[in-house]
PDB file of C-alpha atoms in Angstrom:
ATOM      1  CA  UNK L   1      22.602 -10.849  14.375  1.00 40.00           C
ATOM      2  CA  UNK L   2      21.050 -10.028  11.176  1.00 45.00           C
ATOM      3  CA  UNK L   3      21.767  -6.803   9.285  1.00 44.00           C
ATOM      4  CA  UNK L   4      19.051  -4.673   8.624  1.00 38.00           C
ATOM      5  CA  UNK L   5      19.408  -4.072   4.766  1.00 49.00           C
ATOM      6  CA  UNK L   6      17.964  -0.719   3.079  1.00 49.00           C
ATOM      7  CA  UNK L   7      15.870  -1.335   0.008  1.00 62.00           C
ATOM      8  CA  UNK L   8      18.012   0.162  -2.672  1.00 70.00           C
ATOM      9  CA  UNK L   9      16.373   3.838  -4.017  1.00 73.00           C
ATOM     10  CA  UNK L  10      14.602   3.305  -7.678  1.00 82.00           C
ATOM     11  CA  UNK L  11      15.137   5.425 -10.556  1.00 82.00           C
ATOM     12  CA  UNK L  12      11.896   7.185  -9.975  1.00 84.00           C
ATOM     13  CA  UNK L  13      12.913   7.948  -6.022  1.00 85.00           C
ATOM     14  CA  UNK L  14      16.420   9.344  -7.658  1.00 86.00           C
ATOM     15  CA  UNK L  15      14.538  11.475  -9.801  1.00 86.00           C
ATOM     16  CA  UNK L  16      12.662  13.004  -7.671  1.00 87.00           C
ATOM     17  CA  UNK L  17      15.504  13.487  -4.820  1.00 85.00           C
ATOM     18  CA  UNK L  18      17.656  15.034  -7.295  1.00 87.00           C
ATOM     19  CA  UNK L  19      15.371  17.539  -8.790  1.00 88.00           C
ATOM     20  CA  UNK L  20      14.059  18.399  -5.714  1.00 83.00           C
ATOM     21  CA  UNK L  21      17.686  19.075  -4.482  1.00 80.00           C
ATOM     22  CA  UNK L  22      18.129  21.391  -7.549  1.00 82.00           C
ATOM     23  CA  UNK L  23      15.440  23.647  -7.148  1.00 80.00           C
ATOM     24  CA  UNK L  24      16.156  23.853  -3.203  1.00 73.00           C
ATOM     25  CA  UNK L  25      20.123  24.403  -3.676  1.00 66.00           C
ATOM     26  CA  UNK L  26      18.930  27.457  -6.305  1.00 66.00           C
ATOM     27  CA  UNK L  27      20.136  25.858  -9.486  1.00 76.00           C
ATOM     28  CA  UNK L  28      16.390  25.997 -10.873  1.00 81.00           C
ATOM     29  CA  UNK L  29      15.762  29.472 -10.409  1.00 76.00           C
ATOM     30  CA  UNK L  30      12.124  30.560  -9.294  1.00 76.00           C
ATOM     31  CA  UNK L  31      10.282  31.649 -12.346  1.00 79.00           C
ATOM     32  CA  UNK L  32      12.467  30.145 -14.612  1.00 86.00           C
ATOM     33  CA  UNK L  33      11.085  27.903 -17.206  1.00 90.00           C
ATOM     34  CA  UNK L  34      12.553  24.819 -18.701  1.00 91.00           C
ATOM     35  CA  UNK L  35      12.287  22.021 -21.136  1.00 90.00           C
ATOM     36  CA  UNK L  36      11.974  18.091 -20.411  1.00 89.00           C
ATOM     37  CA  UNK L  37      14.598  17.634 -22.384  1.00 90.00           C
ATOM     38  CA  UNK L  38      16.917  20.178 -20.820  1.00 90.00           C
ATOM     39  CA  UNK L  39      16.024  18.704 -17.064  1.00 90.00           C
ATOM     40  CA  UNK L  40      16.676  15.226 -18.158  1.00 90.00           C
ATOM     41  CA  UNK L  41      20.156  15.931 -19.480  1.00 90.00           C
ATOM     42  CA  UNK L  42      21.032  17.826 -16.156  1.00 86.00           C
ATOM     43  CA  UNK L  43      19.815  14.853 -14.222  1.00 86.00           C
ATOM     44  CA  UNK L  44      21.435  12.048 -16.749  1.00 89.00           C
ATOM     45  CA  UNK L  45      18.003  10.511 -17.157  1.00 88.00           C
ATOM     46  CA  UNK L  46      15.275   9.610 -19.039  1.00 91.00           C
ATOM     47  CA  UNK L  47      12.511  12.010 -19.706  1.00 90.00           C
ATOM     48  CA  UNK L  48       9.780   9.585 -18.543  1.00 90.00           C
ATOM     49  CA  UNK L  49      11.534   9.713 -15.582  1.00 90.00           C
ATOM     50  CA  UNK L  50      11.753  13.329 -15.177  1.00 90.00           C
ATOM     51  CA  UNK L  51       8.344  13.354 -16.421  1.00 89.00           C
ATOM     52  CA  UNK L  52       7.314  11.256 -13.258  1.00 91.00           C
ATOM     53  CA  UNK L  53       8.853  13.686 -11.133  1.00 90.00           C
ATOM     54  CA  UNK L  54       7.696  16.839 -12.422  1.00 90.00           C
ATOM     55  CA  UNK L  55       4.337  15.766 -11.733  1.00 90.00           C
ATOM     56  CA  UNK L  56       5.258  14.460  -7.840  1.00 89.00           C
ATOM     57  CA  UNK L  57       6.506  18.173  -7.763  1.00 88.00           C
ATOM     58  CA  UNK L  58       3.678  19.872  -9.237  1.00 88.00           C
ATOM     59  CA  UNK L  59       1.809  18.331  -6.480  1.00 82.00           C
ATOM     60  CA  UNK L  60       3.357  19.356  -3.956  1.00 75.00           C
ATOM     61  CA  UNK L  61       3.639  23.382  -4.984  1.00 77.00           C
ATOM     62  CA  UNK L  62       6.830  23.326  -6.831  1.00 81.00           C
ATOM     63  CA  UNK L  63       6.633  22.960 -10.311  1.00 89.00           C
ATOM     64  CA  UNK L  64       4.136  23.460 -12.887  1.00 89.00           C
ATOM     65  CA  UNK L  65       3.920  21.677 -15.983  1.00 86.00           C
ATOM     66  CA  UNK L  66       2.492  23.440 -18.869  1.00 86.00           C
ATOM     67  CA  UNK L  67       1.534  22.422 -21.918  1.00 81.00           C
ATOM     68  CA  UNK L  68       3.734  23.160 -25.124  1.00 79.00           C
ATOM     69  CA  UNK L  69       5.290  25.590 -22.756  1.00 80.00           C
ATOM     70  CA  UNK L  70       7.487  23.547 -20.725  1.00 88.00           C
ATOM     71  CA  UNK L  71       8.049  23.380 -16.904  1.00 92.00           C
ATOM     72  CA  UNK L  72       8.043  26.359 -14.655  1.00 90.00           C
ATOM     73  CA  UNK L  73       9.897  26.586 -11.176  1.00 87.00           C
ATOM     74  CA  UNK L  74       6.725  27.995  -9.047  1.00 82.00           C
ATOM     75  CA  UNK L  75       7.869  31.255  -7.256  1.00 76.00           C
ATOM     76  CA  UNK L  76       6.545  31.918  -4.002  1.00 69.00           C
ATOM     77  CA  UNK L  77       5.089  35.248  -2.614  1.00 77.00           C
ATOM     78  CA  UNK L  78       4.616  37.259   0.681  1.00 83.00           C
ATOM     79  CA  UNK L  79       0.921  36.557   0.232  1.00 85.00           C
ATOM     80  CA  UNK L  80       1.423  32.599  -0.895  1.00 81.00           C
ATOM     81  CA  UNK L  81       3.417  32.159   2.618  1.00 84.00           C
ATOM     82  CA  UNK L  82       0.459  34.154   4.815  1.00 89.00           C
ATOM     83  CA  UNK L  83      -1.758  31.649   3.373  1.00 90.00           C
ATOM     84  CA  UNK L  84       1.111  28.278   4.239  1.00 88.00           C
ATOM     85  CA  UNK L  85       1.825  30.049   7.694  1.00 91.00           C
ATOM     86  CA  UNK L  86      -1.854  29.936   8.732  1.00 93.00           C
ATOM     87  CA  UNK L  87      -3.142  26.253   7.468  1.00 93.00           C
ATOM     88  CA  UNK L  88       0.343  25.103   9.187  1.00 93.00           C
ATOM     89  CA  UNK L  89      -0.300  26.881  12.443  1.00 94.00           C
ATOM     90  CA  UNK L  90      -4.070  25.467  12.976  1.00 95.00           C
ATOM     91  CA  UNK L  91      -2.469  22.027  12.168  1.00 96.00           C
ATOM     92  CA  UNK L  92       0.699  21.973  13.809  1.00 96.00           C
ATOM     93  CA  UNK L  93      -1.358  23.569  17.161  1.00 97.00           C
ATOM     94  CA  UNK L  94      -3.915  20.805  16.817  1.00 97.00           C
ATOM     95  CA  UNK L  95      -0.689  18.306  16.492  1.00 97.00           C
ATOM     96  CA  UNK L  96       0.585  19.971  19.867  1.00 97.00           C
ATOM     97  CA  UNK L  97      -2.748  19.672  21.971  1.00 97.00           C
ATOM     98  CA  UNK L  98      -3.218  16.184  20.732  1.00 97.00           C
ATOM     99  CA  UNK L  99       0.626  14.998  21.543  1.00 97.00           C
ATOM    100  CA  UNK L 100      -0.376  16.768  25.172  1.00 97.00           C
ATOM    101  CA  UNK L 101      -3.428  14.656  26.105  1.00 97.00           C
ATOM    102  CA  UNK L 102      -1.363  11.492  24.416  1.00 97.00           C
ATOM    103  CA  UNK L 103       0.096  10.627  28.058  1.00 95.00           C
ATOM    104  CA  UNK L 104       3.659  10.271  26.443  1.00 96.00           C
ATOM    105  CA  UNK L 105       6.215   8.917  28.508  1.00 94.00           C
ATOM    106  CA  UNK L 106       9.802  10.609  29.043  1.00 93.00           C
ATOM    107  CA  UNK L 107      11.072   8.199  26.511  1.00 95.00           C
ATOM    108  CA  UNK L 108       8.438   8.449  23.750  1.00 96.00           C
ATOM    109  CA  UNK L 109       9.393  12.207  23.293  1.00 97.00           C
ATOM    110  CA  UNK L 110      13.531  11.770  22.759  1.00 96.00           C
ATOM    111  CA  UNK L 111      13.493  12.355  19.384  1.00 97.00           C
ATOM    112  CA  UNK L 112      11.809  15.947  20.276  1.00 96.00           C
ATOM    113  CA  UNK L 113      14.136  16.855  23.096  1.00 96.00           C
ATOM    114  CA  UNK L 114      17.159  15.659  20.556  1.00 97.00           C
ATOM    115  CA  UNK L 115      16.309  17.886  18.019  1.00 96.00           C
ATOM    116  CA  UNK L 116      15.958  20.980  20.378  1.00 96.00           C
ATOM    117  CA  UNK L 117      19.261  19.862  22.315  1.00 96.00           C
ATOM    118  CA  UNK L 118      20.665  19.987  18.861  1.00 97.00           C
ATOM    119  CA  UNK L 119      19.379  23.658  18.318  1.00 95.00           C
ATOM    120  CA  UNK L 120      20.849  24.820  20.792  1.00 95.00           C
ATOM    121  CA  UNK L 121      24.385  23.464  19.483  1.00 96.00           C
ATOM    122  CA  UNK L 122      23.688  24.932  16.416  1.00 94.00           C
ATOM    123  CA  UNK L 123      22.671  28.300  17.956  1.00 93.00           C
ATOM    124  CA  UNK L 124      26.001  28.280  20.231  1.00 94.00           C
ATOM    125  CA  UNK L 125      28.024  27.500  17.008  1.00 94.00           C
ATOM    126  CA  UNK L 126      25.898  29.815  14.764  1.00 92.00           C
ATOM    127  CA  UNK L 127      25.746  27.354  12.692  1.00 93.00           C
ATOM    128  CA  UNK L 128      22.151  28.138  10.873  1.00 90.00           C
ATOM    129  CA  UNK L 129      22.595  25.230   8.484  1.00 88.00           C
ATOM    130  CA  UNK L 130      22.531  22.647  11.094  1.00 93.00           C
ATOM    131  CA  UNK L 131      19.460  24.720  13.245  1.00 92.00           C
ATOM    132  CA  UNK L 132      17.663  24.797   9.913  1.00 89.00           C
ATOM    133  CA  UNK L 133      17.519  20.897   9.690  1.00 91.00           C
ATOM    134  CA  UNK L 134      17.152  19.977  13.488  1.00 94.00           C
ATOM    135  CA  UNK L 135      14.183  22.571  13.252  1.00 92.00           C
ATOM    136  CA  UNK L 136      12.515  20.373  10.331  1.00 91.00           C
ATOM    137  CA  UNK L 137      13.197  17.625  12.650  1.00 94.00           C
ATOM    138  CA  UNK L 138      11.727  19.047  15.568  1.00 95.00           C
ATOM    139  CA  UNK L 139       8.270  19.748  13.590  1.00 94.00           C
ATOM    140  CA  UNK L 140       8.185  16.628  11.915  1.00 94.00           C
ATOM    141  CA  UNK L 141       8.162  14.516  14.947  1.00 96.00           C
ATOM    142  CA  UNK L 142       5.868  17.155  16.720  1.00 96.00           C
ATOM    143  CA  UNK L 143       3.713  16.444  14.085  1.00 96.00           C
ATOM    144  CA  UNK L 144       3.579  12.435  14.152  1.00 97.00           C
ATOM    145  CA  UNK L 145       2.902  12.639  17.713  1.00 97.00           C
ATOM    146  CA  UNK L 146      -0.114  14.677  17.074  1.00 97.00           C
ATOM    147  CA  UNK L 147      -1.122  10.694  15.700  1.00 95.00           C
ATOM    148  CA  UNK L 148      -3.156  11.809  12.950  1.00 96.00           C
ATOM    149  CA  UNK L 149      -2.330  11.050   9.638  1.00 94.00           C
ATOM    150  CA  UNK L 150      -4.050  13.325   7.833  1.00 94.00           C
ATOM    151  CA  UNK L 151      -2.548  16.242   9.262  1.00 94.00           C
ATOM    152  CA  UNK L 152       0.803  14.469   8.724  1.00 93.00           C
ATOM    153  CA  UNK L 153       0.247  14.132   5.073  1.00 90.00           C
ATOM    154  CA  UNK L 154      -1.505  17.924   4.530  1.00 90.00           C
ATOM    155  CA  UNK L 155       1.579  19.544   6.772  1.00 90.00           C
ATOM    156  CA  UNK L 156       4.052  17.433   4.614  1.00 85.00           C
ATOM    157  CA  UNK L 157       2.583  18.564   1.312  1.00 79.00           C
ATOM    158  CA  UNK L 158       3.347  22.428   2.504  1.00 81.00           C
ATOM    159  CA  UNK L 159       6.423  22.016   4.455  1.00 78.00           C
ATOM    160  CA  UNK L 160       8.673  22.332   1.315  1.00 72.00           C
ATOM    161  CA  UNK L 161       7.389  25.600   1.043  1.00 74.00           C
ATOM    162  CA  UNK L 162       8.490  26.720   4.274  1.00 78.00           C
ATOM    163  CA  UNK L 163      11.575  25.642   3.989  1.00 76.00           C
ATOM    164  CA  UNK L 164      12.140  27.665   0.696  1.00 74.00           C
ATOM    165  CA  UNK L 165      10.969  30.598   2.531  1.00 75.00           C
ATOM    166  CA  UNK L 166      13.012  29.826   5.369  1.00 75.00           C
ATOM    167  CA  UNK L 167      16.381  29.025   3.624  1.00 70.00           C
ATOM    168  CA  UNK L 168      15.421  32.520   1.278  1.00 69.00           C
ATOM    169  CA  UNK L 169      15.334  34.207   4.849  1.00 74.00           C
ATOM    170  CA  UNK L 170      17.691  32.511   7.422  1.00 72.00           C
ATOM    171  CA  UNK L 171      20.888  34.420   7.015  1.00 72.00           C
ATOM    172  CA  UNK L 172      19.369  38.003   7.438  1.00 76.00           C
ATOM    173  CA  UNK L 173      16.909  37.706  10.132  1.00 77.00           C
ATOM    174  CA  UNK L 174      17.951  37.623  13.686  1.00 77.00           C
ATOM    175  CA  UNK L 175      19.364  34.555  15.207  1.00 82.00           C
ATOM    176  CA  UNK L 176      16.286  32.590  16.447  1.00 85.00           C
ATOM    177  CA  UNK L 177      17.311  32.291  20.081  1.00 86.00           C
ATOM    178  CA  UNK L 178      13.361  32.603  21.074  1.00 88.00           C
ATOM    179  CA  UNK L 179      12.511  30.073  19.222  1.00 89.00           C
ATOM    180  CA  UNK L 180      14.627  27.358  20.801  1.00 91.00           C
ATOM    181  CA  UNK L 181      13.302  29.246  23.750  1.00 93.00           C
ATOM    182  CA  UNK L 182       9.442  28.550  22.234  1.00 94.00           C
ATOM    183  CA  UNK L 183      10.382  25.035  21.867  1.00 95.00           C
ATOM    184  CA  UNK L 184      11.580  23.899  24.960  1.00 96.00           C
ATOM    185  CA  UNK L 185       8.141  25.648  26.521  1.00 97.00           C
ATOM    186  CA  UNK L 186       6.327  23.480  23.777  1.00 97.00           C
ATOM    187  CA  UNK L 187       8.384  19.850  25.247  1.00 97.00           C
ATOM    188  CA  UNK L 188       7.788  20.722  28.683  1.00 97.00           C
ATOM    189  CA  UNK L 189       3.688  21.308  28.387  1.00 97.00           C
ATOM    190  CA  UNK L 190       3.761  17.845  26.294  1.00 97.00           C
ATOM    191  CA  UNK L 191       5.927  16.165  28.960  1.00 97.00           C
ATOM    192  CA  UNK L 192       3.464  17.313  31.243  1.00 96.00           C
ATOM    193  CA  UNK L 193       0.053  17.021  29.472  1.00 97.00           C
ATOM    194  CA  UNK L 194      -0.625  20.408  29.603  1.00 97.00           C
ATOM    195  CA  UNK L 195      -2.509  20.955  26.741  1.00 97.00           C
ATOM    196  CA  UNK L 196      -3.958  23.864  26.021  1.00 97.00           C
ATOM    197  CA  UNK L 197      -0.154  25.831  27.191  1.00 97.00           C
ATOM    198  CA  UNK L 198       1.489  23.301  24.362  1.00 97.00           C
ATOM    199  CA  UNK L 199      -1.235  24.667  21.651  1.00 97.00           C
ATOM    200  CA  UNK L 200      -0.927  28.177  22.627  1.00 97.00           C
ATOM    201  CA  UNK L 201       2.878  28.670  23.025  1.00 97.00           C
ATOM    202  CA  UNK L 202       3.198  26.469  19.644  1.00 96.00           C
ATOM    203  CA  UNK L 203       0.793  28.912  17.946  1.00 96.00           C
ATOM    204  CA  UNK L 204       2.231  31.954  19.045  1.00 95.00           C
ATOM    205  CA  UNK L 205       5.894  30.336  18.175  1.00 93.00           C
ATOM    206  CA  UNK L 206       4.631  29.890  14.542  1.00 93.00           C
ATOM    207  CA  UNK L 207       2.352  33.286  14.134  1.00 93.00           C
ATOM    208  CA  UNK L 208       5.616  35.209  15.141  1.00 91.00           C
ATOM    209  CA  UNK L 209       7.809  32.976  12.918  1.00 89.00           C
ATOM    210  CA  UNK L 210       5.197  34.165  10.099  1.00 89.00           C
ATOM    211  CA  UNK L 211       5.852  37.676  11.218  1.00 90.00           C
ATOM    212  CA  UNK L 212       9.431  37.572  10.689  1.00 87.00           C
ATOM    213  CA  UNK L 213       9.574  35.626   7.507  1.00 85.00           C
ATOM    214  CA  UNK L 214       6.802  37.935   5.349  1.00 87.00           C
ATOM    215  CA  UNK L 215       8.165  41.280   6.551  1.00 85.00           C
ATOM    216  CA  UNK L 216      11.544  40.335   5.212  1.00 82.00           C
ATOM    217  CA  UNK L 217       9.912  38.893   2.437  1.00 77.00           C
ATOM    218  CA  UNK L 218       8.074  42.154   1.831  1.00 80.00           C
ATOM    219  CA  UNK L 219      11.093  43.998   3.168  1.00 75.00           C
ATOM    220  CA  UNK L 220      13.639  43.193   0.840  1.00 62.00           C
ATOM    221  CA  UNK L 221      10.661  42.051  -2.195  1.00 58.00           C
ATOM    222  CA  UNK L 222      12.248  38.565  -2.146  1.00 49.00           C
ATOM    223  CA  UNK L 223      10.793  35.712  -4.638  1.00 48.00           C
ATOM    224  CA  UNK L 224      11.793  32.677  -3.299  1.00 43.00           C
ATOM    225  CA  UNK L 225      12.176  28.989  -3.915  1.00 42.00           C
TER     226      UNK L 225
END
């Protein structure tokens, strides 16, 4: 049997990965301004290739590149994640009704019931880390079942900024027991093609998520990543 072999990751991919990774892990601070130069000799690379990233960044809410001024870590407000919260919520609820009337077999939806099983580890072990990223698994396969790819591409381009928000957030709000609770509601009226219970119980799961995240935004006057 043949080995499936991984296309090796270009310098450009490496770039970006690594820069990302910075300004997520909180070595770029929000607000902060920087220099091409500065960036590439963090990242041990050229500044064309820094360049390239910046600008893969700036697109998707990140950075901004200014001229003669540098780059600039984009902060995030209260107000900025209202705005996210709401574009994601219409799409992710359209995702959910559409995945409903999609006839999915048991099988098609592992990946979904996976991430959720693993939840539910993580909320046993509060472990937050590991419910963070089954929870960006969980909507990103919610998501591609919804089958469209436009609303895969749009909810990728603002995802990033919910997990900023979310990672800003996760060890002071209250262990998110209801919404592994929200979830498994969400799997079950998909397993069954019920869809207008999948599109209301996901909305309401990401209107009250919203709720949580702004008021301890606004509560403890948090900029974010």
């Amino acid at each position: 049997m043949n080995k499936v072999r991984h296309k090796p990751m270009s310098n450009s991919q490496r770039a970006l990965l690594e820069l990302s990774e910075k300004i997520f892990a909180g070595g770029l601070a929000p607000g902060s301004d920087h220099l091409e130069s500065e960036l590439a000799e963090k990242l041990n690379m050229s500044r064309t290739l820094v360049r390239e990233a910046v600008l893969m960044l700036e697109g998707q809410g990140l950075l901004e590149l200014r001229p003669r001024k540098g780059i600039r870590v984009v902060p995030l407000s209260p107000e900025d994640m209202e705005e996210v919260y709401d574009v994601l919520t219409e799409l992710e609820s359209l995702a959910t009704d559409r995945a409903a009337r999609a006839a999915y077999k048991e099988d098609d939806l592992k990946h979904l019931s996976e991430a959720i099983d693993d939840m539910d580890v993580a909320i046993a072990n509060r472990d937050l880390d590991a419910w963070a990223n089954a929870d960006d698994r969980l909507h990103t396969e919610l998501v591609r079942l919804g089958g469209n790819s436009r609303v895969e591409t749009i909810v990728h381009m603002m995802s990033d900024q919910v997990r900023r928000a979310r990672l800003t957030t996760l060890f002071t709000r209250p262990l998110p027991t209801k919404s592994n609770e929200d979830h498994r509601l969400v799997y079950d009226a998909i397993k069954n093609g019920d869809a207008k219970v999948a599109r209301e119980t996901h909305r309401d799961h990401r209107m009250h998520a919203k709720s949580i995240i702004i008021e301890l935004l606004r509560r403890h006057r948090l900029r974010f990543l």
